[in-house]
PDB file of C-alpha atoms in Angstrom:
ATOM      1  CA  MET A   1     103.560  45.623 -45.502  1.00  0.00           C
ATOM      2  CA  GLN A   2     101.204  43.922 -47.897  1.00  0.00           C
ATOM      3  CA  ARG A   3     100.139  41.541 -45.151  1.00  0.00           C
ATOM      4  CA  LEU A   4      99.318  44.483 -42.869  1.00  0.00           C
ATOM      5  CA  ALA A   5      97.234  46.092 -45.613  1.00  0.00           C
ATOM      6  CA  THR A   6      95.355  42.817 -46.146  1.00  0.00           C
ATOM      7  CA  LEU A   7      94.711  42.455 -42.412  1.00  0.00           C
ATOM      8  CA  LEU A   8      93.434  46.025 -42.195  1.00  0.00           C
ATOM      9  CA  LEU A   9      91.178  45.475 -45.207  1.00  0.00           C
ATOM     10  CA  VAL A  10      89.748  42.278 -43.690  1.00  0.00           C
ATOM     11  CA  PHE A  11      89.320  44.028 -40.342  1.00  0.00           C
ATOM     12  CA  PHE A  12      87.407  46.957 -41.848  1.00  0.00           C
ATOM     13  CA  LEU A  13      85.255  44.647 -43.963  1.00  0.00           C
ATOM     14  CA  ALA A  14      84.412  42.618 -40.863  1.00  0.00           C
ATOM     15  CA  ILE A  15      83.584  45.796 -38.929  1.00  0.00           C
ATOM     16  CA  SER A  16      81.314  47.059 -41.710  1.00  0.00           C
ATOM     17  CA  PHE A  17      79.584  43.666 -41.927  1.00  0.00           C
ATOM     18  CA  VAL A  18      78.967  43.552 -38.165  1.00  0.00           C
ATOM     19  CA  THR A  19      77.739  47.147 -38.165  1.00  0.00           C
ATOM     20  CA  ALA A  20      75.345  46.378 -40.999  1.00  0.00           C
ATOM     21  CA  GLN A  21      73.984  43.370 -39.100  1.00  0.00           C
ATOM     22  CA  PHE A  22      73.379  45.354 -35.911  1.00  0.00           C
ATOM     23  CA  SER A  23      71.861  48.172 -37.902  1.00  0.00           C
ATOM     24  CA  PHE A  24      69.483  45.686 -39.497  1.00  0.00           C
ATOM     25  CA  PHE A  25      68.376  44.301 -36.119  1.00  0.00           C
ATOM     26  CA  ASP A  26      68.109  47.753 -34.549  1.00  0.00           C
ATOM     27  CA  GLN A  27      65.992  48.935 -37.429  1.00  0.00           C
ATOM     28  CA  MET A  28      63.835  45.833 -37.400  1.00  0.00           C
ATOM     29  CA  PHE A  29      63.135  45.770 -33.663  1.00  0.00           C
ATOM     30  CA  GLY A  30      63.088  49.538 -33.321  1.00  0.00           C
ATOM     31  CA  GLN A  31      60.550  49.807 -36.129  1.00  0.00           C
ATOM     32  CA  GLN A  32      58.407  47.106 -34.545  1.00  0.00           C
ATOM     33  CA  GLN A  33      58.339  48.921 -31.208  1.00  0.00           C
ATOM     34  CA  HIS A  34      57.591  52.166 -32.990  1.00  0.00           C
ATOM     35  CA  GLN A  35      54.656  50.589 -34.809  1.00  0.00           C
ATOM     36  CA  GLN A  36      53.251  49.125 -31.610  1.00  0.00           C
ATOM     37  CA  GLN A  37      53.295  52.416 -29.764  1.00  0.00           C
ATOM     38  CA  PRO A  38      50.792  54.502 -31.790  1.00  0.00           C
ATOM     39  CA  PRO A  39      47.820  52.122 -31.343  1.00  0.00           C
ATOM     40  CA  SER A  40      48.099  52.430 -27.564  1.00  0.00           C
ATOM     41  CA  GLN A  41      48.034  56.195 -27.935  1.00  0.00           C
ATOM     42  CA  GLY A  42      45.130  55.894 -30.350  1.00  0.00           C
ATOM     43  CA  GLY A  43      43.302  53.649 -27.887  1.00  0.00           C
ATOM     44  CA  SER A  44      43.376  56.290 -25.167  1.00  0.00           C
ATOM     45  CA  GLN A  45      42.373  58.876 -27.727  1.00  0.00           C
ATOM     46  CA  GLY A  46      39.467  56.683 -28.825  1.00  0.00           C
ATOM     47  CA  GLY A  47      38.344  56.368 -25.213  1.00  0.00           C
ATOM     48  CA  SER A  48      38.242  60.120 -24.790  1.00  0.00           C
ATOM     49  CA  GLN A  49      36.443  60.415 -28.130  1.00  0.00           C
ATOM     50  CA  TRP A  50      33.867  57.877 -26.905  1.00  0.00           C
ATOM     51  CA  ALA A  51      33.436  59.756 -23.619  1.00  0.00           C
ATOM     52  CA  SER A  52      32.928  63.091 -25.363  1.00  0.00           C
ATOM     53  CA  ASN A  53      30.496  61.708 -27.954  1.00  0.00           C
ATOM     54  CA  ILE A  54      28.451  59.464 -25.660  1.00  0.00           C
ATOM     55  CA  GLU A  55      26.934  62.472 -23.918  1.00  0.00           C
ATOM     56  CA  SER A  56      25.771  63.968 -27.215  1.00  0.00           C
ATOM     57  CA  VAL A  57      23.911  60.794 -28.298  1.00  0.00           C
ATOM     58  CA  SER A  58      20.544  60.037 -26.767  1.00  0.00           C
ATOM     59  CA  CYS A  59      19.821  56.324 -26.727  1.00  0.00           C
ATOM     60  CA  SER A  60      17.427  54.535 -24.399  1.00  0.00           C
ATOM     61  CA  GLN A  61      18.408  51.050 -25.586  1.00  0.00           C
ATOM     62  CA  TYR A  62      21.925  49.884 -26.566  1.00  0.00           C
ATOM     63  CA  LEU A  63      24.558  52.245 -27.959  1.00  0.00           C
ATOM     64  CA  CYS A  64      26.943  50.494 -30.355  1.00  0.00           C
ATOM     65  CA  PRO A  65      30.632  51.427 -30.681  1.00  0.00           C
ATOM     66  CA  THR A  66      29.608  53.029 -33.998  1.00  0.00           C
ATOM     67  CA  PHE A  67      27.184  55.296 -32.044  1.00  0.00           C
ATOM     68  CA  GLU A  68      24.141  53.553 -33.528  1.00  0.00           C
ATOM     69  CA  CYS A  69      21.219  53.081 -31.166  1.00  0.00           C
ATOM     70  CA  VAL A  70      19.835  49.538 -31.448  1.00  0.00           C
ATOM     71  CA  SER A  71      17.632  47.257 -29.352  1.00  0.00           C
ATOM     72  CA  THR A  72      20.331  44.623 -28.677  1.00  0.00           C
ATOM     73  CA  PRO A  73      24.115  44.372 -29.130  1.00  0.00           C
ATOM     74  CA  HIS A  74      23.390  41.692 -31.713  1.00  0.00           C
ATOM     75  CA  ASP A  75      21.901  44.393 -33.977  1.00  0.00           C
ATOM     76  CA  CYS A  76      25.009  46.614 -34.052  1.00  0.00           C
ATOM     77  CA  PRO A  77      26.420  47.252 -37.525  1.00  0.00           C
ATOM     78  CA  CYS A  78      30.008  46.430 -38.380  1.00  0.00           C
ATOM     79  CA  PRO A  79      32.401  49.373 -37.939  1.00  0.00           C
ATOM     80  CA  ASN A  80      33.636  49.265 -41.564  1.00  0.00           C
ATOM     81  CA  GLN A  81      31.410  49.456 -44.635  1.00  0.00           C
ATOM     82  CA  GLU A  82      33.362  46.637 -46.326  1.00  0.00           C
ATOM     83  CA  ASP A  83      32.670  44.223 -43.471  1.00  0.00           C
ATOM     84  CA  VAL A  84      29.901  41.652 -43.431  1.00  0.00           C
ATOM     85  CA  LYS A  85      28.127  40.714 -40.207  1.00  0.00           C
ATOM     86  CA  CYS A  86      28.294  36.954 -39.641  1.00  0.00           C
ATOM     87  CA  ILE A  87      26.284  35.208 -36.948  1.00  0.00           C
ATOM     88  CA  ILE A  88      27.827  32.109 -35.425  1.00  0.00           C
ATOM     89  CA  PRO A  89      25.050  30.081 -33.787  1.00  0.00           C
ATOM     90  CA  ASP A  90      25.415  29.307 -30.088  1.00  0.00           C
ATOM     91  CA  GLY A  91      24.355  25.694 -29.627  1.00  0.00           C
ATOM     92  CA  ASP A  92      21.097  24.464 -31.128  1.00  0.00           C
ATOM     93  CA  ASP A  93      19.291  27.814 -31.239  1.00  0.00           C
ATOM     94  CA  LYS A  94      20.025  29.341 -34.657  1.00  0.00           C
ATOM     95  CA  THR A  95      18.517  32.730 -33.728  1.00  0.00           C
ATOM     96  CA  VAL A  96      21.001  33.379 -30.919  1.00  0.00           C
ATOM     97  CA  GLY A  97      24.695  33.587 -31.570  1.00  0.00           C
ATOM     98  CA  THR A  98      27.938  35.467 -31.572  1.00  0.00           C
ATOM     99  CA  VAL A  99      28.326  38.269 -34.082  1.00  0.00           C
ATOM    100  CA  VAL A 100      31.598  38.578 -35.973  1.00  0.00           C
ATOM    101  CA  CYS A 101      32.464  41.165 -38.601  1.00  0.00           C
ATOM    102  CA  ALA A 102      34.503  39.761 -41.480  1.00  0.00           C
ATOM    103  CA  ARG A 103      35.590  41.066 -44.858  1.00  0.00           C
ATOM    104  CA  GLY A 104      35.168  39.456 -48.257  1.00  0.00           C
ATOM    105  CA  PRO A 105      32.502  37.866 -50.441  1.00  0.00           C
ATOM    106  CA  ASP A 106      32.713  34.474 -48.705  1.00  0.00           C
ATOM    107  CA  ALA A 107      33.601  35.879 -45.298  1.00  0.00           C
ATOM    108  CA  CYS A 108      30.788  34.244 -43.326  1.00  0.00           C
ATOM    109  CA  LEU A 109      31.404  30.873 -44.920  1.00  0.00           C
ATOM    110  CA  SER A 110      35.097  31.085 -44.004  1.00  0.00           C
ATOM    111  CA  VAL A 111      34.264  32.063 -40.419  1.00  0.00           C
ATOM    112  CA  GLU A 112      31.769  29.204 -40.073  1.00  0.00           C
ATOM    113  CA  ARG A 113      34.304  26.694 -41.401  1.00  0.00           C
ATOM    114  CA  LEU A 114      36.874  27.915 -38.907  1.00  0.00           C
ATOM    115  CA  VAL A 115      34.415  27.688 -36.015  1.00  0.00           C
ATOM    116  CA  TRP A 116      33.376  24.149 -36.914  1.00  0.00           C
ATOM    117  CA  ARG A 117      37.010  23.117 -37.325  1.00  0.00           C
ATOM    118  CA  LEU A 118      37.882  24.531 -33.896  1.00  0.00           C
ATOM    119  CA  ALA A 119      34.790  22.990 -32.292  1.00  0.00           C
ATOM    120  CA  GLY A 120      35.838  19.550 -33.479  1.00  0.00           C
ATOM    121  CA  PRO A 121      33.600  16.553 -34.182  1.00  0.00           C
TER     122      PRO A 121
END
């Protein structure tokens, strides 16, 4: 009788352990899928927001994603106030380059280091 009680106790402990493990994985992967879903909905919402606002903005040059009217895409401001606009030179011409928005006091320096590291010697 005592052996049966011990076996039942071990069985129920094993069941609860397995259930906890599957619950953990379900929660982890279910949460990840749940977090990935809203940005895709927000992306389609942003597209409709862009379409509705683009008609209300008059711009004869280049209209930035922030709805600023500038002469070239290079002149667009960063979307967030905390971001700093960094220009990564394209080749030898220092006036032409790729614009990257980065955050932090040494953001441009960090971006430049990364670019030079990726470019190699």
